PDB file of C-alpha atoms in Angstrom:
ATOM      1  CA  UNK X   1      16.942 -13.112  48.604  1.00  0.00           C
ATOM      2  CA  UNK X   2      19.429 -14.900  46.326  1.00  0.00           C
ATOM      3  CA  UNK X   3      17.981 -17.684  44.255  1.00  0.00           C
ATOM      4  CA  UNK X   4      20.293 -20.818  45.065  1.00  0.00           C
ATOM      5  CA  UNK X   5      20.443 -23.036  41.818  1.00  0.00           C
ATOM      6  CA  UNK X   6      21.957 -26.333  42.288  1.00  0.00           C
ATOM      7  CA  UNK X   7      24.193 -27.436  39.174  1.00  0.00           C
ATOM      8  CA  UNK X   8      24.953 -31.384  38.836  1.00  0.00           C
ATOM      9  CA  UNK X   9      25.304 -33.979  35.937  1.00  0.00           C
ATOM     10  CA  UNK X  10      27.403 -37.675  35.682  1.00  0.00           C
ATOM     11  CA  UNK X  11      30.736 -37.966  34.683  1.00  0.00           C
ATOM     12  CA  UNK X  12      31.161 -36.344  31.275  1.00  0.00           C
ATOM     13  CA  UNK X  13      27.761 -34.686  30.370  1.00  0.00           C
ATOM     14  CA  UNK X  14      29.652 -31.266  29.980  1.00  0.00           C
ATOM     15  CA  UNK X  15      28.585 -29.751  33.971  1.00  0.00           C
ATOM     16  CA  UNK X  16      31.975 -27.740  33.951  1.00  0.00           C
ATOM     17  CA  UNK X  17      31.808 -26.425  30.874  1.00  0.00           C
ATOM     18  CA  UNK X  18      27.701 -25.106  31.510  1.00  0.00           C
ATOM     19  CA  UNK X  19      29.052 -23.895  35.241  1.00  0.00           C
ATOM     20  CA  UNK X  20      31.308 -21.713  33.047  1.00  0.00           C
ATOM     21  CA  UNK X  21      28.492 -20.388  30.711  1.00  0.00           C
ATOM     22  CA  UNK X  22      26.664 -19.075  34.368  1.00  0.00           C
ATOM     23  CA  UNK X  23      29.575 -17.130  35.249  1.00  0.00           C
ATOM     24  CA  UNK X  24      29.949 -15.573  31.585  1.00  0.00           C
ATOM     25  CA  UNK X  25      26.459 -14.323  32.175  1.00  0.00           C
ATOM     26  CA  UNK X  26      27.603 -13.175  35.405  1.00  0.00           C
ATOM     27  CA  UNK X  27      25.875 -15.738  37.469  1.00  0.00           C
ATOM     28  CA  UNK X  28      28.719 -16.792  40.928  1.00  0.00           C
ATOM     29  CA  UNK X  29      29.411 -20.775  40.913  1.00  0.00           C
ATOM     30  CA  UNK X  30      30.065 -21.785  43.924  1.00  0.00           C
ATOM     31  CA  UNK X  31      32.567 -25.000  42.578  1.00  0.00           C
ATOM     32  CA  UNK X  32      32.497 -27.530  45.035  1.00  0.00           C
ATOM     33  CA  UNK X  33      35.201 -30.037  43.756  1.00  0.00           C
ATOM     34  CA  UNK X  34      37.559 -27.182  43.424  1.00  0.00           C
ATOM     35  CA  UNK X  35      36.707 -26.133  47.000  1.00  0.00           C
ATOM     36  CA  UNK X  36      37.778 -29.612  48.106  1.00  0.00           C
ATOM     37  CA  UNK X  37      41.205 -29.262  46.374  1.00  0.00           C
ATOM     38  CA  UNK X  38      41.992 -26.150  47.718  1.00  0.00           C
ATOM     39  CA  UNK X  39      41.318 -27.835  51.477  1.00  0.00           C
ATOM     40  CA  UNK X  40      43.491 -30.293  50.370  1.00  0.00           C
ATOM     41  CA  UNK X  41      45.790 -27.902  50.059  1.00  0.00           C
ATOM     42  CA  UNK X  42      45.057 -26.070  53.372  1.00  0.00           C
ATOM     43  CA  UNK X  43      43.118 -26.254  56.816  1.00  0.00           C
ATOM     44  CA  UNK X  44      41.660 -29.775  55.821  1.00  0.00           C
ATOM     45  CA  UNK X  45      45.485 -31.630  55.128  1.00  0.00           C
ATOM     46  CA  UNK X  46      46.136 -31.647  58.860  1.00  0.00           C
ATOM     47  CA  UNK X  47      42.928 -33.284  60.190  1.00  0.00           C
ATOM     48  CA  UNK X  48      42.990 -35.561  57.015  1.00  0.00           C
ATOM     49  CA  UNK X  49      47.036 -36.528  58.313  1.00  0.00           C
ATOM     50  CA  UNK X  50      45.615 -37.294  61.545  1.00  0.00           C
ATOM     51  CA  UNK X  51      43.358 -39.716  60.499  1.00  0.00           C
ATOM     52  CA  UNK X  52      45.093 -41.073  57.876  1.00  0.00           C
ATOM     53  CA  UNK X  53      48.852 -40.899  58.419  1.00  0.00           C
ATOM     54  CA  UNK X  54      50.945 -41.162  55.600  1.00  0.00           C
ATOM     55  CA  UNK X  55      48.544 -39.712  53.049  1.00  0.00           C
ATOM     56  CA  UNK X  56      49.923 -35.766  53.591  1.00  0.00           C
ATOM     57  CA  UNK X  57      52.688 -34.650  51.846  1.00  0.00           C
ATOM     58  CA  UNK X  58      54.351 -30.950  52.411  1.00  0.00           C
ATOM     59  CA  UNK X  59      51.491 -29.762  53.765  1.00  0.00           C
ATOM     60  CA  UNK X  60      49.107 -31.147  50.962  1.00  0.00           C
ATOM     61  CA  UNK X  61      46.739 -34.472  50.804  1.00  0.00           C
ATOM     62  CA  UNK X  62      47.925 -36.961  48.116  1.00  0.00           C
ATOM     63  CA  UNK X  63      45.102 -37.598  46.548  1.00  0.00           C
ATOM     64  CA  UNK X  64      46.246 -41.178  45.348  1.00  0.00           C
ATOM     65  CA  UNK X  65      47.585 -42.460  48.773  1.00  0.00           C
ATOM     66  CA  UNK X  66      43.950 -41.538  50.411  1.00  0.00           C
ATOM     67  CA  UNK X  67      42.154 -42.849  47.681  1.00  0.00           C
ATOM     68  CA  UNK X  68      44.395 -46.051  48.557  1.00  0.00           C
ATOM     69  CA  UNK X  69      42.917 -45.606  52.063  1.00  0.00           C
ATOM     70  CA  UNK X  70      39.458 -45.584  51.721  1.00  0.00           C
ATOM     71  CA  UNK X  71      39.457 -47.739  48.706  1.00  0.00           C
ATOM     72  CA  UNK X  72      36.879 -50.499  49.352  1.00  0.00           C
ATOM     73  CA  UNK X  73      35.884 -49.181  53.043  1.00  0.00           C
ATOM     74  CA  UNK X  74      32.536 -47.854  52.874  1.00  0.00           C
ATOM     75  CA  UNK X  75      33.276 -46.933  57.097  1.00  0.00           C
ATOM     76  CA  UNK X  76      36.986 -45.137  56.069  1.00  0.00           C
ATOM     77  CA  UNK X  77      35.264 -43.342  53.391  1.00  0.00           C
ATOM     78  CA  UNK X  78      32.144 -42.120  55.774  1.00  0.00           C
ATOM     79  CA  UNK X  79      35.248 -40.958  58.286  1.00  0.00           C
ATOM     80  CA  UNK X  80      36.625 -38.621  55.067  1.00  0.00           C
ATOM     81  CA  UNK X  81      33.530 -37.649  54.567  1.00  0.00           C
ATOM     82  CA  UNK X  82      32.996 -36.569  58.032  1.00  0.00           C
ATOM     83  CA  UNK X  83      36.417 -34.239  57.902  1.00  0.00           C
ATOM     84  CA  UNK X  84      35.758 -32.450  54.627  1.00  0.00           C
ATOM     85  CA  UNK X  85      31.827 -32.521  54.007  1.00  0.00           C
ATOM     86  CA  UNK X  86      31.869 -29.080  56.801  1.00  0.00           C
ATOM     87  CA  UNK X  87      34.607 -27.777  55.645  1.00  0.00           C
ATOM     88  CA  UNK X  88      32.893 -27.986  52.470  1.00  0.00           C
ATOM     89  CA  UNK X  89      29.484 -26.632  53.754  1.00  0.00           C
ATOM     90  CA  UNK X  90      31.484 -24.014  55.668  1.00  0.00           C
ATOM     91  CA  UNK X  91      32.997 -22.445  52.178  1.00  0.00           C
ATOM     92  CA  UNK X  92      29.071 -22.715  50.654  1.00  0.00           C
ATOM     93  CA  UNK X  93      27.758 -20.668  53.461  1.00  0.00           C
ATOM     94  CA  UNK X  94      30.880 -17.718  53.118  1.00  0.00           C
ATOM     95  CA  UNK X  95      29.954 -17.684  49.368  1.00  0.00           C
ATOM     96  CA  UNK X  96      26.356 -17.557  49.690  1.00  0.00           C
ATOM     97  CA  UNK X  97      26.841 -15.002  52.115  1.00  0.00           C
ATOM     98  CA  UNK X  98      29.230 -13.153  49.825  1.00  0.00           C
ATOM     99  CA  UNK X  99      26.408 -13.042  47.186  1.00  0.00           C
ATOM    100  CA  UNK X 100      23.782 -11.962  49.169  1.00  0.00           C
ATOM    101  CA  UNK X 101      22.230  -8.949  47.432  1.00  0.00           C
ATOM    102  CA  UNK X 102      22.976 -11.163  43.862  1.00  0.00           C
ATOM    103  CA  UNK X 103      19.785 -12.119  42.573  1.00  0.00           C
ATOM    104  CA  UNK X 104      20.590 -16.189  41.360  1.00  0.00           C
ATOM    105  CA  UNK X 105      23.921 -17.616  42.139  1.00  0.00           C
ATOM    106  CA  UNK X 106      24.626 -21.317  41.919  1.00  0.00           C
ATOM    107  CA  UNK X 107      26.165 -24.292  43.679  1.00  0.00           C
ATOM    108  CA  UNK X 108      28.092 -26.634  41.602  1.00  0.00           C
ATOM    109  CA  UNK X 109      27.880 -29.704  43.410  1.00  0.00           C
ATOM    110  CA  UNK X 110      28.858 -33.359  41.180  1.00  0.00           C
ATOM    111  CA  UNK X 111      27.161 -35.767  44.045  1.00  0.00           C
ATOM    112  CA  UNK X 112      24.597 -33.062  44.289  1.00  0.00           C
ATOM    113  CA  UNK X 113      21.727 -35.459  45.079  1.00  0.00           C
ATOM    114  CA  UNK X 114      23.726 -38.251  46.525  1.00  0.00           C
ATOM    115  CA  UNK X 115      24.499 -36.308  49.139  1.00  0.00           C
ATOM    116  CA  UNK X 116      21.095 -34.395  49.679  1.00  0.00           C
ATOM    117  CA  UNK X 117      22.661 -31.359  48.794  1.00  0.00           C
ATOM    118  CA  UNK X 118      19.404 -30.379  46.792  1.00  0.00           C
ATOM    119  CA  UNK X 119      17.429 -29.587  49.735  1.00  0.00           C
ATOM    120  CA  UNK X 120      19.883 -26.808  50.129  1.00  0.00           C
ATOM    121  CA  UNK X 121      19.156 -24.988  47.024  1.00  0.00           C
ATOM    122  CA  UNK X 122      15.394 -23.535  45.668  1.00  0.00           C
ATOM    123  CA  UNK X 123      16.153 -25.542  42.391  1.00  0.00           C
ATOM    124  CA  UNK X 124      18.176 -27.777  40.498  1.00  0.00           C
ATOM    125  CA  UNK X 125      19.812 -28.174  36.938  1.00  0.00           C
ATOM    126  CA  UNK X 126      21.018 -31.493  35.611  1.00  0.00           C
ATOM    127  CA  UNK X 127      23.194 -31.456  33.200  1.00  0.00           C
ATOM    128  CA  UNK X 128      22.499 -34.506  30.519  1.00  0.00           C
ATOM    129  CA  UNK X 129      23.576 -36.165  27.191  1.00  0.00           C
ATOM    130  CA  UNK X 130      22.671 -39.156  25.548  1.00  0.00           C
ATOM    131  CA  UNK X 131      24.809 -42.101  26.959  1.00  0.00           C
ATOM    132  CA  UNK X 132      26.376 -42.635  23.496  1.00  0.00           C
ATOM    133  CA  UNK X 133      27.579 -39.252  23.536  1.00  0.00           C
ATOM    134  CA  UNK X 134      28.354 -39.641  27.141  1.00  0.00           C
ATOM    135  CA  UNK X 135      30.525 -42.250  26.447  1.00  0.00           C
ATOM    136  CA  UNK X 136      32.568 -40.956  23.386  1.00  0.00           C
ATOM    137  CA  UNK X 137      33.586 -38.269  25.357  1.00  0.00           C
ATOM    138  CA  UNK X 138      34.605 -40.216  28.447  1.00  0.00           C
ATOM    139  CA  UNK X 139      36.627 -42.623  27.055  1.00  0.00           C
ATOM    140  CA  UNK X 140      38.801 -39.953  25.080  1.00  0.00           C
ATOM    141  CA  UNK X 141      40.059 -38.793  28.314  1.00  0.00           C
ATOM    142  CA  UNK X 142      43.588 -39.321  28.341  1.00  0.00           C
ATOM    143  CA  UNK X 143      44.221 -42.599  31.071  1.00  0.00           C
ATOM    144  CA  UNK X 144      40.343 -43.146  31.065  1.00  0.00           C
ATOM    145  CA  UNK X 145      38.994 -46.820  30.187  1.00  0.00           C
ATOM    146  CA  UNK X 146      35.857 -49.010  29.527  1.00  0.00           C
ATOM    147  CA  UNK X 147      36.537 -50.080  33.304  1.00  0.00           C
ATOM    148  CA  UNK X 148      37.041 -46.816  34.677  1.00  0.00           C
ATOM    149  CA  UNK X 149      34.194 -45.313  32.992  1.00  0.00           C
ATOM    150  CA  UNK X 150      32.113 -48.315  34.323  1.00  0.00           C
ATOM    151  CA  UNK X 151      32.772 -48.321  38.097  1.00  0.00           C
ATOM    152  CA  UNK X 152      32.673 -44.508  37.677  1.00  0.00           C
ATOM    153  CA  UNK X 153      29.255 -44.889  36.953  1.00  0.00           C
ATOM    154  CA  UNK X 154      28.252 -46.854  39.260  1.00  0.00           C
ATOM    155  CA  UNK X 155      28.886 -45.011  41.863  1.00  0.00           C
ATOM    156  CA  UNK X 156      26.881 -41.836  40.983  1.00  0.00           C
ATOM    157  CA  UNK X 157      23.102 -41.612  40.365  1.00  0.00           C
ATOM    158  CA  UNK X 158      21.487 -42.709  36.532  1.00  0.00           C
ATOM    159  CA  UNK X 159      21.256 -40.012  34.730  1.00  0.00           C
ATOM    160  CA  UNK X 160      17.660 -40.224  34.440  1.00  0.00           C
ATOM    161  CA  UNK X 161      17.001 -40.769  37.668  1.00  0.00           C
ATOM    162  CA  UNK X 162      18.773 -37.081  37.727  1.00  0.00           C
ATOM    163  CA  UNK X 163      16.879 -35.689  35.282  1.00  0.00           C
ATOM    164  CA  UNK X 164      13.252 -36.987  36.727  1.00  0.00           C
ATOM    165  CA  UNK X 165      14.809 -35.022  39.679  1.00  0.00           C
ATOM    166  CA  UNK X 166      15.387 -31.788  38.416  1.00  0.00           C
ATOM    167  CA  UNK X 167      13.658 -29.234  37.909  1.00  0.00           C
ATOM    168  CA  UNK X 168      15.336 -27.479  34.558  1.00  0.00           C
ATOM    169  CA  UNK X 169      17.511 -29.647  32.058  1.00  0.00           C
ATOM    170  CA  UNK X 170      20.775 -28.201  29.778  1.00  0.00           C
ATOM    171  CA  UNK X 171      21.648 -31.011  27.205  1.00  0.00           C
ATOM    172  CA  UNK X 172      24.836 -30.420  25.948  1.00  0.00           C
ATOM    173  CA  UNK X 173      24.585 -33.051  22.595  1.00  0.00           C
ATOM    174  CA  UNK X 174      23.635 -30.074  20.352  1.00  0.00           C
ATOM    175  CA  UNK X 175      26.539 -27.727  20.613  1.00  0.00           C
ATOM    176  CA  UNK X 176      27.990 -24.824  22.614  1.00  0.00           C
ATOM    177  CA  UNK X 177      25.336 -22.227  21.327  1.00  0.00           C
ATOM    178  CA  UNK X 178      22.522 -24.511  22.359  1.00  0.00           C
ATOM    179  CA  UNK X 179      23.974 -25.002  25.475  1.00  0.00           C
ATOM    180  CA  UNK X 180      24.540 -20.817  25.785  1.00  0.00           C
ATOM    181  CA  UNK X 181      20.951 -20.403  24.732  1.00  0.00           C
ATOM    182  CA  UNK X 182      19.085 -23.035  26.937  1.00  0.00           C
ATOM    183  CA  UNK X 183      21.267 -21.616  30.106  1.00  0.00           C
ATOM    184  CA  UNK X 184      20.435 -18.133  29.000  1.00  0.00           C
ATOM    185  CA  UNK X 185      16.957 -19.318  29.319  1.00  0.00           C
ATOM    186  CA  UNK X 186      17.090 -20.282  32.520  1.00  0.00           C
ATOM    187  CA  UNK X 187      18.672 -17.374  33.778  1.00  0.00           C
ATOM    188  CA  UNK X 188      16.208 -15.393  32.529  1.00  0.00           C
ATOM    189  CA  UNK X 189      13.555 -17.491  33.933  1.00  0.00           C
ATOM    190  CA  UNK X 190      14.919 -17.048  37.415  1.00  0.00           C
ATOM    191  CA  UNK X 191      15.656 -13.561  37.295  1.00  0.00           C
ATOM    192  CA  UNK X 192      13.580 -11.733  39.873  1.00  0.00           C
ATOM    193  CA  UNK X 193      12.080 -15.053  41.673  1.00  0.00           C
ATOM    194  CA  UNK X 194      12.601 -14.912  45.249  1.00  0.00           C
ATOM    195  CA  UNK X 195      15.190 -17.728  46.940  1.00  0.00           C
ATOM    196  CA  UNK X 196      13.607 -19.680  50.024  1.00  0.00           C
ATOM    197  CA  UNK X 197      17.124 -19.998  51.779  1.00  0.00           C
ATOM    198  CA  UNK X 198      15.783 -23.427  53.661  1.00  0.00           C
ATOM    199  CA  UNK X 199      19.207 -24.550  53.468  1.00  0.00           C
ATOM    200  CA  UNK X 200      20.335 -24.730  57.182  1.00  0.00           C
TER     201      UNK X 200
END
C-alpha cells in the first residue's frame, strides 16, 4: 500500500518549493491549497454563493469579499469550513486512489496539524527555517508587512511545536541542494515501507 506522507511548514519556510522537489523525484503531491482554488472555481462557488451571497462572481468565489465575510467570525468561518473541508477530503481520496499501486505519495496540506489532517497520513514532514530567515523572506513578499506577517502567524501552529510533531524535518536555510539531498533522503528512507491507510 501507498505510503501517505504528510507535507506542512508556516508561512514562508520554503513547503512549496520542497513539495516541488517530491514531484521531481517522481513522488505525486496531492496540493491542497491549489485544490481549494480550483473549487473556487467550480462545484464549491455555488454552495459558497448560497451561504454567502454576494461573494461569487461569474461563476467563481472572490476570495477578498469572503474573506470580508468571515473576517472576525470564528462561527462564519466554521460554516466555510464545513462547505469546502469535504470537498477537499473528497479530491484527497480520488488522488490517493489514483496512486494506489505508487509506493509513497504525499499530501501537501499548510494547516496540516491544525486541522488533524496528520492522522490521515503514516508520517509527516515539517518544513522549517530559523525565524530570522523566516522572516527575511516573508517580508520581501510584494504587499506583505510586519503586521501581516504577525497575525499570519498567529494563526498557524509554532514552528516548533511542528517540528516536535513530525516525524522527518527538511530545513531549507542551507540552500536548494541541501534541501534536494535531505528530501532525497527521505524518499529513500520510505521506499518499500508499507502505508497503514488509517485515514478514513
Amino acid at each position: 500500500m501507498t505510503f501517505v506522507l504528510g507535507l506542512t511548514g508556516s508561512i514562508g519556510m520554503g513547503k512549496s518549493a520542497t513539495a516541488d522537489l517530491f514531484r521531481q523525484l517522481g513522488v505525486p503531491v496531492h496540493d491542497a491549497d491549489a485544490t481549494v482554488h480550483r473549487l473556487y472555481r467550480g462545484r464549491a462557488a455555488p454552495l459558497i454563493e448560497k451561504a454567502f451571497p454576494g461573494t461569487v462572481a461569474d461563476g467563481t468565489v472572490d476570495r477578498a469579499k469572503l474573506g470580508a465575510a468571515v473576517l472576525n467570525s470564528p462561527e462564519r468561518l466554521k460554516e466555510l469550513e464545513a462547505i469546502v473541508h469535504p470537498l477537499v477530503r473528497e479530491e484527497e481520496e480520488d488522488f490517493l486512489a489514483r496512486v494506489s499501486a505508487l509506493p509513497i505519495a504525499v499530501l501537501d496540506i499548510p494547516l496540516l496539524f491544525e486541522t488533524g489532517g496528520d492522522r490521515r497520513c503514516d508520517a509527516t514532514l515539517v518544513v522549517t527555517a530559523p525565524a530570522s530567515v523566516q522572516r527575511e523572506r516573508v517580508l520581501a513578499r510584494p504587499g506583505m508587512t510586519a503586521e501581516k506577517f504577525s497575525a499570519i502567524l498567529a494563526k498557524q501552529m509554532p514552528d516548533a511545536d511542528k517540528r516536535a510533531r513530525a516525524h522527518f524535518l527538511v530545513d531549507t536555510s542551507r540552500g536548494f541542494a541541501s534541501a534536494e539531498a535531505q528530501v532525497r533522503s527521505i524518499v529513500v528512507c520510505l521506499a518499500g515501507r508499507p502505508g497503514r491507510r488509517h485515514r478514513f
